mmCIF file of C-alpha atoms in Angstrom:
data_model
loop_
_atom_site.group_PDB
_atom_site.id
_atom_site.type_symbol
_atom_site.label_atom_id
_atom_site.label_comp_id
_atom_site.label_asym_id
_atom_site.label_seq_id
_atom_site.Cartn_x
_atom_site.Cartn_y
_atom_site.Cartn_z
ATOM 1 C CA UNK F 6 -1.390 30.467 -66.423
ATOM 2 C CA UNK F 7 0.673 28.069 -68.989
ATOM 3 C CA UNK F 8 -1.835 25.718 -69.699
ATOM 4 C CA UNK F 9 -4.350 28.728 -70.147
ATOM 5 C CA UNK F 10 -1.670 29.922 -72.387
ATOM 6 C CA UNK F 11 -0.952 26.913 -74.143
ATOM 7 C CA UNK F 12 -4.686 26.602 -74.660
ATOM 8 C CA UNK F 13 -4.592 29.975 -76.076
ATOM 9 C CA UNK F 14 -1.761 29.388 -78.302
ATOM 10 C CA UNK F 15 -3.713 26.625 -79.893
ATOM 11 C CA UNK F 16 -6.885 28.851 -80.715
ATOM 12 C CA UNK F 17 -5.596 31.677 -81.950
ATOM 13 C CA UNK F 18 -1.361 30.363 -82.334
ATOM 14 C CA UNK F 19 0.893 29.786 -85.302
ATOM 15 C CA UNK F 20 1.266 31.261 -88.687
ATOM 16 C CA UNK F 21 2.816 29.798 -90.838
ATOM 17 C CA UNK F 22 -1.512 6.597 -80.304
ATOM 18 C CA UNK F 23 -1.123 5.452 -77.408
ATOM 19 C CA UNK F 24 -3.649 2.721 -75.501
ATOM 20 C CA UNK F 25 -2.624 2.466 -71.704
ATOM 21 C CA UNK F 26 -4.386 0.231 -69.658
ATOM 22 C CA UNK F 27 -3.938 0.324 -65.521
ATOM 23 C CA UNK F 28 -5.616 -0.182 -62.522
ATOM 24 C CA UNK F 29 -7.303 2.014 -60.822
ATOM 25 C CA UNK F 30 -10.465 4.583 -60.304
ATOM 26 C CA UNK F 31 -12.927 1.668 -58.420
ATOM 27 C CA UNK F 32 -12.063 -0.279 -61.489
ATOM 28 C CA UNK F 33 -9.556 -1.474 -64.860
ATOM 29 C CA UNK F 34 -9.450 2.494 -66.127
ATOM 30 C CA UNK F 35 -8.816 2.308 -69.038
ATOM 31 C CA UNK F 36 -7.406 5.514 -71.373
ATOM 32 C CA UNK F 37 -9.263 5.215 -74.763
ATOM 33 C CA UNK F 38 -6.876 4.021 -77.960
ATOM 34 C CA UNK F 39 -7.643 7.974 -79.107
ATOM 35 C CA UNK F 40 -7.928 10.221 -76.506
ATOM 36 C CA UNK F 41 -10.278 13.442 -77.369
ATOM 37 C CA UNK F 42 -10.639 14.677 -74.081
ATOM 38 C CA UNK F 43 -8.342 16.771 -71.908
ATOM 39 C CA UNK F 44 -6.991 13.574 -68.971
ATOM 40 C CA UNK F 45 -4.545 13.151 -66.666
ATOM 41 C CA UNK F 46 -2.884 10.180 -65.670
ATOM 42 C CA UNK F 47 -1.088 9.535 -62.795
ATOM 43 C CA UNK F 48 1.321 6.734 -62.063
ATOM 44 C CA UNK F 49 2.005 4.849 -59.060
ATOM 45 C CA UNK F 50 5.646 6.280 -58.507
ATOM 46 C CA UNK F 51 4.243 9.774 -58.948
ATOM 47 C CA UNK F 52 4.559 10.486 -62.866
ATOM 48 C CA UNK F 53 1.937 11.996 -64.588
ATOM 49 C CA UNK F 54 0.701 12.000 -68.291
ATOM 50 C CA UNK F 55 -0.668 15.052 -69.355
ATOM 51 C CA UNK F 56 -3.348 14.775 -72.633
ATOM 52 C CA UNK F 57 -3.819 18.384 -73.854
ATOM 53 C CA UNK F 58 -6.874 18.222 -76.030
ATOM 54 C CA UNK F 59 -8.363 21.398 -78.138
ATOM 55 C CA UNK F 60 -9.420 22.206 -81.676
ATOM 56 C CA UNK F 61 -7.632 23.292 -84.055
ATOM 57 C CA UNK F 62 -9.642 23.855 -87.120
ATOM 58 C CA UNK F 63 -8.577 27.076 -89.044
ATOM 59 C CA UNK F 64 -6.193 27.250 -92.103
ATOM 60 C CA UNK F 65 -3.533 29.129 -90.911
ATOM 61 C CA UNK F 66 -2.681 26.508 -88.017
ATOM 62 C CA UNK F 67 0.369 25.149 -88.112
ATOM 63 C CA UNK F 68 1.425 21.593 -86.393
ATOM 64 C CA UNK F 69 4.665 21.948 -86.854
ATOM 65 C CA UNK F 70 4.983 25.062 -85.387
ATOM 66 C CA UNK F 71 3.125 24.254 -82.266
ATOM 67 C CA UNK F 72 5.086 21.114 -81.777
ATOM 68 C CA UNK F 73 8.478 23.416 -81.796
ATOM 69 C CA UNK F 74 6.915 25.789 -79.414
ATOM 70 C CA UNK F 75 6.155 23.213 -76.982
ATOM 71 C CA UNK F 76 9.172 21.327 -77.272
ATOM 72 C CA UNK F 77 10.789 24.656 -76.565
ATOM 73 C CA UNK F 78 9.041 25.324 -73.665
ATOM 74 C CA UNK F 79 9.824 21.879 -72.496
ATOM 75 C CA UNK F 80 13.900 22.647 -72.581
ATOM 76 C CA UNK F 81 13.033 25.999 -71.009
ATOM 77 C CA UNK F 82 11.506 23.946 -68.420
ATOM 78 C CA UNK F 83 14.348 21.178 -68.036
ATOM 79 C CA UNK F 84 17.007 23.811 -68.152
ATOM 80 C CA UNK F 85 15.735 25.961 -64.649
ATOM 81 C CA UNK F 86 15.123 21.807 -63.295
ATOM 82 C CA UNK F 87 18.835 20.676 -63.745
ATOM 83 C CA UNK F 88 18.459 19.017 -60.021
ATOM 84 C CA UNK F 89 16.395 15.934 -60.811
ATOM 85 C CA UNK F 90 17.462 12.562 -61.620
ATOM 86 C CA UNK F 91 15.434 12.615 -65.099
ATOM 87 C CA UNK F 92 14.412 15.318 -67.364
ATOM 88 C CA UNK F 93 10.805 16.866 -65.381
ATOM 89 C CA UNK F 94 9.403 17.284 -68.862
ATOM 90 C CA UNK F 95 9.162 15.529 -71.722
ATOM 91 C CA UNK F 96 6.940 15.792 -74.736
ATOM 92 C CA UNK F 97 5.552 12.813 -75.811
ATOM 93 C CA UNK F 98 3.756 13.730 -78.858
ATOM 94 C CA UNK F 99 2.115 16.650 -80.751
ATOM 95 C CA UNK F 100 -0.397 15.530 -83.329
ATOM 96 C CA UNK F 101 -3.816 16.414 -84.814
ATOM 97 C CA UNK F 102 -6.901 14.162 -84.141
ATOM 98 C CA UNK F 103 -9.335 12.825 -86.491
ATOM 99 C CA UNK F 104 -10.456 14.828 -89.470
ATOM 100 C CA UNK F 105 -7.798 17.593 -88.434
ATOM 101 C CA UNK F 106 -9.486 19.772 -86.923
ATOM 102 C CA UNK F 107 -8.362 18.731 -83.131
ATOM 103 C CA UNK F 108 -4.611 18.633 -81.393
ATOM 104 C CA UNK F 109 -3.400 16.321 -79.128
ATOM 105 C CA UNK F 110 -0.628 17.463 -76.643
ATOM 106 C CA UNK F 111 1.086 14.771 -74.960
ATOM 107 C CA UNK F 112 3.339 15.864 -72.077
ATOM 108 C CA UNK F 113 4.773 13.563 -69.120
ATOM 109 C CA UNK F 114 5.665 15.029 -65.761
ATOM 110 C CA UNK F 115 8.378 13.912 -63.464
ATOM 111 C CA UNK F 116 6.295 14.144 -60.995
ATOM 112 C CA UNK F 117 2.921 15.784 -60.179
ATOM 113 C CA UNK F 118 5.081 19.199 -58.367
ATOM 114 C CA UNK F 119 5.983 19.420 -61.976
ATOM 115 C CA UNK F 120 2.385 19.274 -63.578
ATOM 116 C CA UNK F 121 1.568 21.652 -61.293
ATOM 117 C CA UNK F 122 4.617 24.163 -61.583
ATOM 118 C CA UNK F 123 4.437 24.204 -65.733
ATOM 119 C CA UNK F 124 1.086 24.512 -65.863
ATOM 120 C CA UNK F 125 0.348 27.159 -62.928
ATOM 121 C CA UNK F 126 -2.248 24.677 -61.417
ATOM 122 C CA UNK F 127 -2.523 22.412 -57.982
ATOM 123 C CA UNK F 128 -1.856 18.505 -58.446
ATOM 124 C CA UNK F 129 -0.490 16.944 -55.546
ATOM 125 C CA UNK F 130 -0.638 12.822 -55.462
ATOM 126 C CA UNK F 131 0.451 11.073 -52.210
ATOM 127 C CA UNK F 132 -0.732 10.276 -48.695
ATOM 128 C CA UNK F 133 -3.143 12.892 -45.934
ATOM 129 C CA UNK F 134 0.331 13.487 -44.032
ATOM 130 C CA UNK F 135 2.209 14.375 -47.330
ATOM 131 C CA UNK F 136 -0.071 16.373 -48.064
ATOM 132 C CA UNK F 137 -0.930 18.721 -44.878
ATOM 133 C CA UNK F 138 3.081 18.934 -44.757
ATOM 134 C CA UNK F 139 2.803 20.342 -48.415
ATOM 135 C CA UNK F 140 -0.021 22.985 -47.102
ATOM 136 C CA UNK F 141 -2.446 21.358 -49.570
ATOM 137 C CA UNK F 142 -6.000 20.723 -47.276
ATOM 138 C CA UNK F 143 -7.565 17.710 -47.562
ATOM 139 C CA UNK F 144 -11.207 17.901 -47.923
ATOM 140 C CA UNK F 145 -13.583 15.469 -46.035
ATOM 141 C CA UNK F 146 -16.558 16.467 -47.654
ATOM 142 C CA UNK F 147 -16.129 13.585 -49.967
ATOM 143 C CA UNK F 148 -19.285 11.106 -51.325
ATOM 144 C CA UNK F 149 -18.662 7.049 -52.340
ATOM 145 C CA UNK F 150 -17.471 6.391 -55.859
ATOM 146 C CA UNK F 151 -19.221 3.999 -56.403
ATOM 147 C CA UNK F 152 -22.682 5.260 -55.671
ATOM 148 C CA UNK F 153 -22.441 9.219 -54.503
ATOM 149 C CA UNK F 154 -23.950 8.902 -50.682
ATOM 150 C CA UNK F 155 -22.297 10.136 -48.200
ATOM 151 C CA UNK F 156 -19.521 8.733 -46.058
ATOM 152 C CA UNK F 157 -19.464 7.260 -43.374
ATOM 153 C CA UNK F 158 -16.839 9.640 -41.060
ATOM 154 C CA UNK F 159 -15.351 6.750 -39.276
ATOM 155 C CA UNK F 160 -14.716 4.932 -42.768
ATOM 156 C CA UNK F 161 -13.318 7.699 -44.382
ATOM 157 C CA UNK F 162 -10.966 8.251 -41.071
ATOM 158 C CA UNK F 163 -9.338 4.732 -41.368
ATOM 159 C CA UNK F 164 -8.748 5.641 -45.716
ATOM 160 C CA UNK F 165 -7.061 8.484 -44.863
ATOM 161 C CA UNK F 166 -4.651 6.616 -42.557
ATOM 162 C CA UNK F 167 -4.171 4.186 -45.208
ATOM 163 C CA UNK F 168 -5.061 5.881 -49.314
ATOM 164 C CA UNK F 169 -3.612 7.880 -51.165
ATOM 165 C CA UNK F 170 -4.730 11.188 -52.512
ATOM 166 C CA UNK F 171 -5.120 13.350 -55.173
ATOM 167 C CA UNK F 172 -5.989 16.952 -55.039
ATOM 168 C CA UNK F 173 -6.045 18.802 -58.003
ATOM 169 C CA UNK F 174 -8.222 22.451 -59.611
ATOM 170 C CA UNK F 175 -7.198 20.646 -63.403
ATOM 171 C CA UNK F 176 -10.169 20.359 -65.378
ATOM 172 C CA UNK F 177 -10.069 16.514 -66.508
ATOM 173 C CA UNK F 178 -10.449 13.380 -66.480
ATOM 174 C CA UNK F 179 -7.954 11.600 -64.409
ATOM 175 C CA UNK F 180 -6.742 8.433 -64.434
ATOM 176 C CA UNK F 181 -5.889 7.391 -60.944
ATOM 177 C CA UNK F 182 -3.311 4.548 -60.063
ATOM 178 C CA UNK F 183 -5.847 2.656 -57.089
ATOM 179 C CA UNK F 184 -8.592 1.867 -57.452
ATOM 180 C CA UNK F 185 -11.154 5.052 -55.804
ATOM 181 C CA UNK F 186 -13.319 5.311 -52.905
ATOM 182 C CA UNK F 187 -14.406 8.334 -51.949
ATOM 183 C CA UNK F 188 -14.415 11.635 -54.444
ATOM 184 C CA UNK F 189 -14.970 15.503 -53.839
ATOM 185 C CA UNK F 190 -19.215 16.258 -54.230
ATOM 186 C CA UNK F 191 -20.127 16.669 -57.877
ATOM 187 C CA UNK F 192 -17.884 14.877 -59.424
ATOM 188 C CA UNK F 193 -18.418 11.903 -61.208
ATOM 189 C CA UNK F 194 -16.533 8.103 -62.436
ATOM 190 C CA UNK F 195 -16.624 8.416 -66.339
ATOM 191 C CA UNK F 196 -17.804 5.265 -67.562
ATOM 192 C CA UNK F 197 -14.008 3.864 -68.398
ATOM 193 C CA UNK F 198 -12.838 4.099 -64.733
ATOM 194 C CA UNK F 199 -11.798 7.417 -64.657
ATOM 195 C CA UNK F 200 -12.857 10.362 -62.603
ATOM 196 C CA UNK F 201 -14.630 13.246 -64.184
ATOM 197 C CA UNK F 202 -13.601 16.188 -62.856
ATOM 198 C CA UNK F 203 -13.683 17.918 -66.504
ATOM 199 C CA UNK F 204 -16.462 20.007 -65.774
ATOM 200 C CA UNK F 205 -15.076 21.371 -62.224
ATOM 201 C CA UNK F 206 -14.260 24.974 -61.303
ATOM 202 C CA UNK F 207 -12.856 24.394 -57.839
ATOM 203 C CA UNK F 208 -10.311 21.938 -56.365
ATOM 204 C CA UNK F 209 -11.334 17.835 -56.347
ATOM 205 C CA UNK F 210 -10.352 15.348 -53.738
ATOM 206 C CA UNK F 211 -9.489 12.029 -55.250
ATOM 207 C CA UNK F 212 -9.051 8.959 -52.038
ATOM 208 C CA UNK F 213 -7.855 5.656 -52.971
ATOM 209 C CA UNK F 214 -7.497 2.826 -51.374
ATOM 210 C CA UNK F 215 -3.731 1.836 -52.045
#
């Protein structure tokens, strides 16, 4: 997988800041002035912000050449996605992270399809119908943001007819465009707005209310 690969490539690679602020997630989320975990944030028209975080603490790591490889990768990318109306891919900004020994990968996404085709991973943002035409399955074995108890089936009924979701296996944090109601079992709101799905093996079901 390329993010698996990417990740790779930034343990064992190369010889050789940004404050958002936007609704959403049950309240204001809020990305941190330096972010130092891996997140994803997805827009309201469907772009996403990918935050690659990992360390990069030994001697023979070289910035420079990371930042080339992923900007190459990028016009790999671009070149086989001629068809749409902006570039799918653009880098954003390779740099290290405190004392050095972390790298930041910022990468934004057309479009979640995108996210999920460069990275080899499922993101799909939009409404229940969007997404049973995709083939993604929308989970109802979701628990209240706000509080993790179970929902109420006739409740979470009428948000499908009317949220949006996200689906995604990307271990993150995610910043979500509306604000969130209902979220897959065992997965958490971080304490700046966001959803926690960082520590999650499977696939997470996001529901907003939009």
């Amino acid at each position: 997988m390329r993010q698996n690969r990417m990740k790779k490539c930034l343990t064992t690679v190369l010889s050789g800041i940004l404050v958002l602020s936007l609704s959403g997630c049950g309240q204001t989320a809020k990305l941190p002035e330096e972010v130092v975990n891996t997140s994803l944030v997805v827009e309201k028209d469907g772009k996403v912000i990918s935050y690659l975080v990992n360390t990069f603490d030994k001697d023979f790591y070289s910035l420079d050449g990371l930042e080339e490889m992923v900007k190459n990768e990028a016009e790999e990318f671009n070149a086989a996605h001629t068809d749409t109306p902006e570039e799918a891919l653009t880098v954003k900004t390779v740099q290290a992270l405190g004392d050095g020994s972390m790298v930041q990968v910022v990468q934004e996404f057309d479009s979640a399809d995108s996210y999920a085709e460069y990275n080899d991973q499922d993101l799909f943002y939009g409404t229940r119908v969007e997404a049973l035409a995709q083939g993604s399955p929308v989970n109802k074995e979701l628990v209240n943001a706000a509080d993790g108890t179970p929902v109420d089936p006739d409740k979470l009924e009428k948000a499908l007819e009317k949220g949006h979701l996200i689906i995604t296996n990307a271990s993150a944090y995610i910043y979500c465009p509306y604000p969130v109601l209902y979220i897959s079992e065992g997965v958490v709101m971080g304490e700046d707005g966001s959803v926690d799905a960082s520590q999650s093996d499977g696939v997470v079901t996001i529901l907003m209310k939009k």
